[in-house]
Coordinates of C-alpha atoms in Angstrom, one line a residue:
M1 CA 3.6 -11.5 30.3
A2 CA 1.9 -8.6 31.6
L3 CA 4.6 -5.8 30.3
P4 CA 5.1 -6.9 26.8
V5 CA 1.3 -7.2 26.5
A6 CA 0.9 -3.7 27.2
F7 CA 3.5 -2.6 25.4
F8 CA 2.4 -3.5 22.6
A9 CA -1.4 -2.7 23.1
V10 CA -0.6 0.8 24.1
F11 CA 1.9 1.7 21.2
F12 CA 1.5 -1.0 18.7
A13 CA -2.6 -2.1 19.0
Y14 CA -3.9 1.6 19.9
P15 CA -2.7 3.2 17.1
V16 CA -3.4 1.2 14.2
A17 CA -7.0 0.9 16.0
A18 CA -6.2 5.2 15.7
I19 CA -5.4 5.5 12.5
V20 CA -8.6 2.9 11.5
A21 CA -10.9 4.6 12.9
R22 CA -10.4 7.5 11.8
G23 CA -11.1 6.7 8.5
L24 CA -14.0 4.1 8.5
K25 CA -16.1 5.8 11.3
I26 CA -17.9 9.4 9.4
D27 CA -20.1 11.7 11.7
G28 CA -20.0 9.3 14.5
A29 CA -21.7 6.3 12.2
W30 CA -19.3 3.4 10.9
R31 CA -18.7 2.9 7.4
F32 CA -17.7 -0.8 6.8
G33 CA -19.0 -0.6 3.1
R34 CA -17.1 1.4 2.3
I35 CA -14.3 -1.7 2.6
A36 CA -16.6 -2.8 -0.5
E37 CA -16.1 0.4 -2.7
V38 CA -11.8 1.1 -2.2
L39 CA -11.6 -3.0 -2.9
A40 CA -14.1 -2.7 -6.9
Q41 CA -11.4 0.9 -7.8
S42 CA -9.5 -0.5 -10.5
D43 CA -6.8 1.3 -9.7
I44 CA -6.7 -0.5 -6.1
R45 CA -6.9 -3.3 -7.5
H46 CA -4.0 -3.4 -9.5
V47 CA -1.8 -2.0 -6.7
L48 CA -3.4 -5.7 -4.8
W49 CA -2.4 -7.5 -8.2
F50 CA 1.1 -6.1 -8.4
T51 CA 1.7 -6.4 -4.3
T52 CA 0.7 -10.3 -4.9
W53 CA 2.9 -11.0 -7.7
Q54 CA 5.9 -9.3 -6.7
A55 CA 5.7 -10.9 -3.2
L56 CA 6.1 -14.7 -5.0
A57 CA 8.2 -13.8 -7.9
S58 CA 10.6 -12.9 -5.2
T59 CA 10.1 -15.0 -3.2
A60 CA 10.8 -17.9 -5.5
L61 CA 13.8 -16.1 -6.9
T62 CA 15.3 -15.3 -3.8
L63 CA 14.8 -18.9 -3.2
L64 CA 16.7 -19.8 -6.1
I65 CA 19.6 -17.6 -5.6
A66 CA 19.9 -17.8 -1.9
L67 CA 19.5 -22.0 -1.2
P68 CA 22.6 -23.4 -2.7
G69 CA 24.6 -20.1 -0.4
A70 CA 22.7 -21.6 2.7
Y71 CA 23.7 -25.0 2.1
V72 CA 27.6 -23.6 1.1
F73 CA 27.4 -22.2 4.7
A74 CA 26.0 -25.1 6.1
R75 CA 28.4 -27.4 5.2
F76 CA 31.8 -26.1 4.6
D77 CA 34.5 -25.0 6.2
F78 CA 36.5 -22.1 4.5
R79 CA 39.2 -18.9 4.7
G80 CA 36.7 -16.1 5.7
K81 CA 33.4 -17.5 6.0
Q82 CA 32.6 -15.3 9.8
V83 CA 33.2 -12.9 7.7
L84 CA 31.5 -13.7 4.1
R85 CA 27.9 -14.0 6.7
A86 CA 28.6 -11.2 8.1
V87 CA 28.7 -9.0 4.0
V88 CA 25.0 -10.8 3.2
T89 CA 23.3 -10.3 6.5
V90 CA 24.3 -5.8 5.7
P91 CA 21.6 -5.8 3.7
F92 CA 19.0 -7.4 5.5
V93 CA 19.6 -4.3 8.2
L94 CA 19.5 -2.2 6.0
P95 CA 16.5 0.7 5.5
T96 CA 14.9 -0.1 2.7
V97 CA 15.3 3.3 0.8
V98 CA 19.0 2.6 1.5
V99 CA 17.8 -0.7 -0.4
G100 CA 16.5 1.2 -3.4
T101 CA 19.2 4.1 -3.5
A102 CA 22.3 1.7 -3.8
F103 CA 19.8 -0.1 -6.8
L104 CA 19.5 3.2 -8.8
A105 CA 22.6 3.9 -8.7
L106 CA 24.0 0.7 -10.4
V107 CA 20.7 0.1 -12.1
G108 CA 18.5 3.5 -12.9
R109 CA 20.0 6.2 -15.0
G110 CA 23.3 7.4 -14.9
G111 CA 24.1 4.3 -12.7
L112 CA 26.5 1.9 -13.3
L113 CA 25.3 -0.8 -15.6
D114 CA 23.5 2.8 -18.3
Q115 CA 27.5 3.9 -18.1
L116 CA 29.2 0.7 -19.6
W117 CA 26.4 -1.1 -21.4
G118 CA 23.0 1.3 -21.6
V119 CA 21.0 -0.9 -19.7
R120 CA 18.6 0.3 -17.1
L121 CA 15.9 -1.2 -15.0
D122 CA 15.3 1.8 -12.5
T123 CA 11.8 1.9 -13.6
T124 CA 11.3 -2.3 -14.2
V125 CA 9.6 -5.3 -12.2
W126 CA 13.4 -6.7 -12.2
A127 CA 14.8 -3.8 -10.3
I128 CA 12.7 -4.1 -8.3
L129 CA 12.7 -8.5 -8.1
L130 CA 16.6 -8.1 -7.8
A131 CA 16.6 -5.9 -5.1
H132 CA 14.0 -7.6 -2.9
V133 CA 17.2 -10.2 -3.7
F134 CA 19.5 -8.3 -2.1
F135 CA 17.3 -7.5 0.8
N136 CA 16.4 -11.0 1.8
Y137 CA 19.0 -13.0 1.0
A138 CA 20.4 -13.3 4.7
V139 CA 16.7 -14.4 5.2
V140 CA 16.9 -18.4 3.7
V141 CA 20.9 -18.1 4.3
R142 CA 19.8 -17.9 8.2
T143 CA 17.1 -20.2 8.7
V144 CA 17.6 -22.6 6.2
G145 CA 20.9 -22.8 6.8
G146 CA 21.0 -22.9 10.8
L147 CA 18.4 -26.2 10.3
W148 CA 20.7 -27.4 7.6
S149 CA 23.8 -27.9 9.5
Q150 CA 22.3 -29.4 12.4
L151 CA 20.5 -32.4 9.4
D152 CA 23.1 -36.0 11.0
P153 CA 24.6 -36.4 7.0
R154 CA 24.9 -40.2 7.9
Q155 CA 21.0 -40.6 6.5
E156 CA 21.9 -38.9 3.5
E157 CA 24.9 -40.9 3.3
A158 CA 22.7 -43.9 4.4
A159 CA 20.8 -43.2 0.9
R160 CA 23.9 -43.7 -1.2
M161 CA 24.8 -46.9 0.0
L162 CA 21.8 -48.2 -0.2
G163 CA 21.7 -47.2 -4.0
A164 CA 20.0 -43.9 -4.7
S165 CA 21.5 -41.4 -6.9
R166 CA 22.5 -38.2 -5.3
F167 CA 19.7 -36.0 -6.0
A168 CA 17.4 -39.2 -4.7
A169 CA 19.1 -39.0 -1.7
W170 CA 19.0 -35.0 -1.6
R171 CA 15.4 -35.7 -3.0
K172 CA 14.0 -38.4 -0.2
V173 CA 15.7 -37.8 3.1
T174 CA 17.6 -34.2 3.2
L175 CA 14.4 -32.6 1.7
P176 CA 11.7 -33.4 3.9
A177 CA 13.7 -32.4 7.0
L178 CA 14.1 -29.0 5.8
S179 CA 11.1 -28.6 4.4
P180 CA 10.2 -26.5 7.1
A181 CA 12.8 -24.5 7.9
V182 CA 12.0 -23.7 3.8
A183 CA 8.8 -22.7 4.3
A184 CA 9.7 -20.9 7.0
A185 CA 12.0 -18.6 5.2
A186 CA 9.6 -18.5 2.0
L187 CA 6.9 -17.4 4.3
M188 CA 9.6 -14.6 6.5
V189 CA 10.5 -12.9 2.7
F190 CA 6.9 -12.9 1.4
L191 CA 5.7 -11.1 4.5
F192 CA 8.9 -8.6 3.8
T193 CA 8.0 -8.2 0.1
F194 CA 4.8 -8.1 0.4
T195 CA 4.9 -5.0 2.9
S196 CA 7.3 -3.8 0.8
F197 CA 8.0 0.2 0.9
G198 CA 11.1 1.7 0.3
V199 CA 12.9 -0.4 -2.3
V200 CA 9.1 0.4 -4.2
Q201 CA 8.9 3.6 -3.9
I202 CA 12.2 4.3 -5.3
L203 CA 12.7 1.8 -8.2
G204 CA 9.5 2.0 -9.0
G205 CA 8.2 5.2 -10.2
P206 CA 5.0 6.1 -10.9
T207 CA 3.7 2.8 -12.5
F208 CA 4.1 -0.2 -9.2
S209 CA 2.4 0.2 -5.6
T210 CA 3.0 -1.9 -3.1
L211 CA 0.1 -1.8 -0.7
E212 CA 2.8 -0.1 1.6
V213 CA 3.4 2.4 -1.1
E214 CA -0.2 2.9 -1.6
I215 CA -1.2 3.6 1.9
Y216 CA 1.6 6.5 2.2
R217 CA 0.8 7.6 -0.7
Q218 CA -3.2 8.0 0.4
T219 CA -2.1 9.3 4.2
S220 CA 0.3 12.0 3.1
E221 CA -0.5 13.2 -0.7
I222 CA -4.0 12.6 -0.9
F223 CA -5.0 12.6 2.7
D224 CA -8.4 10.4 1.6
L225 CA -7.5 8.4 5.2
A226 CA -10.5 6.1 4.3
T227 CA -9.1 4.9 1.3
A228 CA -5.4 4.4 3.6
A229 CA -7.3 2.9 6.3
V230 CA -8.7 0.2 4.0
L231 CA -5.5 -1.1 2.2
T232 CA -4.3 -1.0 6.0
I233 CA -7.1 -3.8 7.1
V234 CA -6.9 -5.6 3.7
Q235 CA -2.5 -6.1 4.4
F236 CA -3.0 -7.1 8.7
V237 CA -5.3 -9.8 6.9
A238 CA -3.2 -10.9 5.0
V239 CA 0.7 -10.3 7.2
G240 CA -2.0 -12.1 9.7
A241 CA -2.7 -15.1 8.2
I242 CA 1.5 -15.9 6.8
L243 CA 2.8 -15.3 10.9
A244 CA -0.1 -18.4 11.2
V245 CA 1.8 -20.4 8.8
H246 CA 4.5 -19.4 9.3
A247 CA 4.0 -20.2 13.2
W248 CA 2.9 -23.5 11.9
T249 CA 6.1 -24.4 10.2
V250 CA 8.5 -23.1 13.1
R251 CA 6.7 -25.6 15.4
R252 CA 7.2 -28.3 12.7
R253 CA 10.5 -27.5 12.7
E254 CA 11.4 -27.7 16.5
T255 CA 9.6 -31.2 16.8
A256 CA 9.8 -32.7 14.3
L257 CA 13.7 -33.8 13.6
R258 CA 16.9 -35.1 15.1
L259 CA 19.7 -32.6 15.2
V260 CA 23.0 -33.0 15.4
A261 CA 25.8 -30.7 16.5
P262 CA 26.7 -28.6 13.4
E263 CA 30.5 -28.5 13.9
V264 CA 30.0 -32.2 12.7
T265 CA 28.6 -31.8 9.3
V266 CA 30.6 -28.7 8.5
H267 CA 34.1 -29.9 6.4
R268 CA 36.2 -28.4 3.8
P269 CA 35.5 -28.9 0.1
R270 CA 35.9 -31.7 -1.5
G271 CA 36.1 -32.4 -5.2
A272 CA 36.0 -30.4 -7.8
G273 CA 32.0 -29.8 -8.1
Q274 CA 32.4 -28.4 -5.0
W275 CA 35.2 -26.2 -5.1
A276 CA 32.4 -24.9 -8.3
L277 CA 29.7 -25.0 -5.9
L278 CA 31.6 -22.4 -3.5
G279 CA 32.6 -20.3 -6.0
G280 CA 29.6 -20.0 -8.0
V281 CA 28.0 -18.8 -4.6
L282 CA 30.9 -16.8 -4.1
A283 CA 30.0 -15.4 -7.2
S284 CA 26.5 -14.5 -6.8
I285 CA 27.2 -13.0 -3.3
L286 CA 30.0 -10.4 -5.6
V287 CA 27.5 -9.7 -8.1
L288 CA 24.4 -9.7 -6.1
L289 CA 25.0 -8.3 -2.8
V290 CA 28.5 -6.2 -3.0
L291 CA 28.1 -4.8 -6.0
P292 CA 25.3 -3.0 -5.2
L293 CA 26.9 -1.8 -1.8
G294 CA 30.4 -1.4 -3.5
V295 CA 28.2 1.1 -6.6
L296 CA 27.1 2.9 -4.0
V297 CA 30.4 3.7 -2.0
Q298 CA 31.7 4.7 -5.6
R299 CA 28.8 7.3 -6.1
S300 CA 29.6 8.7 -2.6
L301 CA 33.2 9.5 -3.1
D302 CA 32.2 10.2 -7.4
A303 CA 32.3 14.4 -6.9
P304 CA 32.0 16.8 -9.9
G305 CA 35.8 18.1 -9.1
G306 CA 36.9 14.1 -9.4
Y307 CA 36.7 11.6 -6.4
G308 CA 36.8 12.5 -3.3
F309 CA 35.0 13.1 -0.1
A310 CA 33.6 16.8 -1.0
Y311 CA 30.4 15.4 -0.4
Y312 CA 31.2 14.3 2.9
K313 CA 32.2 17.3 3.5
A314 CA 29.0 19.2 2.2
L315 CA 27.1 17.0 5.1
T316 CA 28.4 19.7 7.3
S317 CA 27.0 21.9 6.1
A318 CA 22.8 23.2 6.5
D319 CA 22.4 26.1 3.6
S320 CA 20.6 22.8 1.4
G321 CA 17.3 24.0 3.3
I322 CA 16.4 20.8 2.6
F323 CA 16.4 20.0 6.8
L324 CA 16.6 22.6 9.5
V325 CA 20.3 21.3 10.5
A326 CA 23.4 20.2 9.3
P327 CA 22.7 16.2 7.6
I328 CA 25.7 15.0 9.7
A329 CA 23.2 15.6 12.8
A330 CA 21.2 12.7 11.0
I331 CA 24.1 10.6 12.1
G332 CA 24.2 11.6 16.0
N333 CA 20.0 11.6 16.6
S334 CA 19.8 8.0 15.0
L335 CA 22.8 6.6 17.0
E336 CA 20.4 8.1 20.1
Y337 CA 17.1 7.0 19.2
A338 CA 18.9 3.4 18.0
L339 CA 20.4 3.2 21.4
A340 CA 17.4 4.3 23.6
A341 CA 14.8 2.2 21.3
T342 CA 17.3 -1.4 21.5
A343 CA 17.5 -0.6 25.4
I344 CA 13.6 -1.0 25.0
A345 CA 13.5 -3.7 22.8
V346 CA 15.8 -6.0 25.1
V347 CA 14.1 -5.2 28.0
I348 CA 10.8 -5.9 26.4
G349 CA 11.7 -8.6 24.3
G350 CA 13.3 -10.4 26.9
L351 CA 10.9 -10.7 29.4
A352 CA 8.4 -11.7 26.3
A353 CA 11.1 -14.1 25.6
A354 CA 11.2 -15.7 29.8
A355 CA 7.1 -15.5 29.2
L356 CA 7.0 -17.8 26.1
T357 CA 10.4 -20.2 27.3
R358 CA 7.6 -21.1 31.1
R359 CA 4.0 -20.6 29.7
T360 CA 2.7 -23.1 26.5
G361 CA -1.1 -23.1 25.2
R362 CA -3.2 -21.9 22.9
L363 CA -2.7 -18.3 24.5
V364 CA 1.0 -18.3 24.8
R365 CA 1.3 -19.5 20.5
G366 CA -1.4 -16.4 19.6
F367 CA 1.2 -13.9 21.8
D368 CA 4.1 -14.8 20.3
A369 CA 2.1 -14.6 16.7
L370 CA 1.5 -10.3 18.2
L371 CA 4.9 -10.2 18.3
M372 CA 5.6 -11.2 15.4
L373 CA 3.0 -8.0 13.4
P374 CA 5.3 -5.4 13.6
L375 CA 7.6 -7.0 10.8
G376 CA 4.5 -7.5 8.8
V377 CA 1.8 -4.5 9.3
S378 CA 2.0 -0.9 8.2
A379 CA 5.2 0.9 9.4
V380 CA 4.1 3.4 8.1
T381 CA 0.2 3.1 9.7
V382 CA 1.6 2.6 13.1
G383 CA 4.1 6.3 12.0
F384 CA 0.8 8.5 11.5
G385 CA -1.2 6.6 14.1
F386 CA 1.5 7.9 16.8
L387 CA 0.9 11.4 15.7
I388 CA -3.3 10.8 15.8
A389 CA -3.6 8.4 18.8
L390 CA -0.8 9.9 20.9
D391 CA -1.4 13.5 21.6
E392 CA -3.4 13.5 24.4
P393 CA -2.9 13.2 28.3
P394 CA -1.3 10.7 29.8
L395 CA 0.0 9.7 26.2
D396 CA 0.9 13.7 25.4
L397 CA 3.9 12.4 23.3
R398 CA 4.0 14.0 19.6
S399 CA 6.5 16.3 21.0
S400 CA 8.4 13.9 23.0
W401 CA 12.1 12.4 21.1
I402 CA 11.0 9.4 22.4
L403 CA 8.2 8.4 20.2
V404 CA 10.7 7.5 17.5
P405 CA 13.0 4.8 19.8
L406 CA 8.9 3.4 21.0
A407 CA 8.9 3.3 17.0
Q408 CA 12.0 2.1 16.4
A409 CA 11.5 -0.3 19.1
L410 CA 8.7 -2.6 17.9
V411 CA 10.7 -3.6 15.3
G412 CA 13.7 -4.4 17.4
V413 CA 11.3 -6.5 19.4
P414 CA 10.7 -9.9 17.5
F415 CA 14.6 -9.9 16.4
V416 CA 15.0 -10.1 20.1
V417 CA 12.4 -12.5 21.1
R418 CA 13.3 -14.8 18.3
T419 CA 16.9 -14.5 18.8
M420 CA 16.8 -14.7 22.6
L421 CA 13.9 -18.1 22.6
P422 CA 15.8 -21.1 21.0
V423 CA 18.5 -20.0 23.9
L424 CA 15.9 -19.8 27.2
R425 CA 14.2 -23.5 26.2
A426 CA 17.4 -24.9 25.9
V427 CA 18.6 -23.6 29.6
D428 CA 17.7 -26.8 31.4
G429 CA 14.5 -26.2 33.8
R430 CA 16.1 -28.2 36.8
L431 CA 18.7 -25.8 37.0
R432 CA 15.6 -23.3 37.6
E433 CA 13.9 -25.3 40.3
A434 CA 17.1 -26.1 42.1
A435 CA 17.4 -23.3 42.8
A436 CA 14.3 -21.8 43.6
V437 CA 13.6 -25.2 46.6
L438 CA 16.9 -23.5 47.4
G439 CA 14.9 -20.7 48.8
A440 CA 16.5 -17.6 45.7
S441 CA 13.4 -15.7 44.2
P442 CA 12.7 -15.2 40.2
W443 CA 15.0 -12.9 40.3
R444 CA 17.7 -14.0 41.8
V445 CA 16.7 -17.1 39.7
W446 CA 16.7 -15.5 36.3
R447 CA 20.2 -13.6 37.6
E448 CA 22.1 -16.1 38.6
V449 CA 21.2 -19.5 36.3
D450 CA 19.6 -17.9 33.2
L451 CA 21.3 -14.8 32.8
P452 CA 25.3 -16.4 32.2
L453 CA 24.0 -19.0 30.5
V454 CA 22.2 -16.3 27.8
R455 CA 24.2 -13.5 28.4
R456 CA 25.8 -14.4 24.8
A457 CA 22.7 -14.0 23.0
L458 CA 21.4 -11.5 24.5
L459 CA 24.2 -9.0 23.5
I460 CA 22.6 -10.2 19.8
A461 CA 19.8 -10.4 20.6
A462 CA 20.5 -6.3 21.7
G463 CA 22.6 -5.5 18.4
F464 CA 20.4 -6.8 16.0
A465 CA 17.6 -4.2 17.8
F466 CA 20.0 -1.5 17.7
A467 CA 21.3 -2.3 13.3
V468 CA 17.6 -2.4 12.1
S469 CA 17.1 0.4 14.7
L470 CA 19.3 2.7 13.3
G471 CA 17.6 2.0 9.9
E472 CA 14.3 1.7 10.6
F473 CA 12.1 4.6 8.2
G474 CA 8.2 4.0 7.0
A475 CA 6.7 4.7 11.1
T476 CA 9.9 7.6 11.7
V477 CA 9.5 8.8 8.6
F478 CA 6.4 11.2 9.6
I479 CA 7.4 11.1 13.3
A480 CA 11.1 12.4 13.4
R481 CA 11.6 16.3 13.3
P482 CA 12.6 18.3 11.4
D483 CA 15.1 19.8 13.4
N484 CA 16.1 16.0 14.4
P485 CA 16.3 14.0 11.1
T486 CA 17.2 10.7 11.2
L487 CA 19.5 8.8 8.5
P488 CA 16.7 6.9 6.6
V489 CA 14.7 10.1 6.8
A490 CA 17.8 12.2 5.2
V491 CA 18.3 9.8 2.8
A492 CA 14.8 9.6 1.2
R493 CA 14.7 13.4 1.9
L494 CA 17.9 14.2 -0.3
L495 CA 17.1 12.1 -3.0
G496 CA 13.8 13.8 -2.9
R497 CA 15.1 16.8 -4.6
A498 CA 16.7 17.1 -7.6
G499 CA 20.0 18.3 -7.7
D500 CA 24.1 16.4 -8.3
L501 CA 24.5 17.3 -4.7
N502 CA 21.1 15.8 -2.5
Y503 CA 22.6 13.2 -4.4
G504 CA 26.0 12.7 -3.4
Q505 CA 24.8 13.8 -0.3
A506 CA 22.0 10.9 -0.2
M507 CA 24.9 8.5 -1.3
A508 CA 27.4 10.0 1.4
L509 CA 25.2 9.2 4.4
S510 CA 24.0 5.6 2.6
T511 CA 27.1 4.7 3.2
I512 CA 27.9 5.3 6.6
L513 CA 24.7 3.9 7.6
M514 CA 26.1 1.0 5.3
V515 CA 29.1 0.7 7.5
V516 CA 27.7 1.2 10.2
C517 CA 25.8 -1.7 9.9
A518 CA 28.9 -3.9 8.6
V519 CA 30.7 -3.2 12.1
A520 CA 27.8 -3.9 14.7
L521 CA 27.3 -7.3 12.5
L522 CA 31.3 -8.0 12.2
L523 CA 31.0 -8.1 15.9
L524 CA 28.1 -10.3 16.2
E525 CA 29.6 -12.9 14.1
R526 CA 32.8 -13.1 16.1
I527 CA 30.1 -13.6 19.8
R528 CA 27.4 -15.8 17.4
T529 CA 26.5 -19.0 18.5
E530 CA 24.9 -21.8 16.5
R531 CA 21.6 -21.7 18.7
T532 CA 20.9 -17.9 18.7
G533 CA 17.8 -18.3 16.6
E534 CA 16.9 -17.4 12.9
F535 CA 18.8 -14.6 13.4

């Protein structure tokens, strides 16, 4: 556990503490009164209210739309299910800036809906809420569906034989068993939408701003570090509370249920009602998930001279003045950074998961919650904290290429832990004990007992770490150098400049990133098992 703790202490806790201290410490004295001053401002209160309100609304809407999908993936066996599972996960691993771009192409000015029916949602709450459903659909499907597929259906069938209606049996038998997973999914969706950045920044315009967007604005545009520090503290406290409740729901889910093998519960749809449900879920996936991605591809090909690859060809030129290199160089940069970040995340996350498997207690549960904090704490704060804190020997890394992979690895580690932990806990501890009795060292026990059993989960964990590292934006936007932009940073900079050429190139880069993520997820689905965690 020593290496993961040291990694998070140096590359997470220290940068965040440094940026908070820079904002609240004036002339060597702490100004905690600044917290009350900032929170008393009407515009800040409006940001806090909108952040909370839209997160609650996004969570409710996501559960409403995604729970039928979770049931279909859990209970039905149909052609193309594996591919469709990868499709619904693609939005989750896309950068939020690309998600915002996809919905901008669909519902923004000059978007598909604007062209067909004159409907624009680019600066309304509805556009933000729908984009959040698009992004978080897979969280509900994987978290709730994973448990639903292992609930014994005979319990509900017994209730129906005793006279209960189908709805009453579901409400009294299945729903209570599912409640920990539903609560865990709801909390994760709330966490991701409460800290939403790229989606709100692109779709919200000047009217709507979340805490994360306001922290970015106060840091990079107004240079008011004191206000940014206060907002960071508020977000940190809120995220800590959310993760504490989430950890409790996860423990309930792991200990309160008797599960069966998933293959026992899966069947072909039966009757008109189940086929109608499957058709409705497929239609919702097509409209809410596939259509925005399809519009993204369409916009990347819709050049002034007619449909073609003109925008893709323009990526090879550095004449736009936005970058010091051709935009296409961002592809190679992102792949190199993501591979390095994946290696770091697998090592740190694997060691952390192994430690959580072998040890118990309140301290270990606290460490488990700490591992999830990078998913909710302001990535903007982490990125800017890197620039402020890691600027003196022996940690003078501001000019080093490793800074970007380190920031990306912070986001990848939680996915590695959540993927590896259920598999490691399923390994029979007696196998390790027998190997140790026969004289095997701890390293040899891991290599010859654990590794063969968890190899597939390790590959899946590495794949997810690679995908989320590829799409990290909040921290990378601060630390990526102009001559080495990543794909999400390049997309954001192109969208920030006027002109059809810049917009088309942003769509082309977004499409390339989407295809890379889709291919990675399809490969992961081929080796995925039912014990490989929530993701």
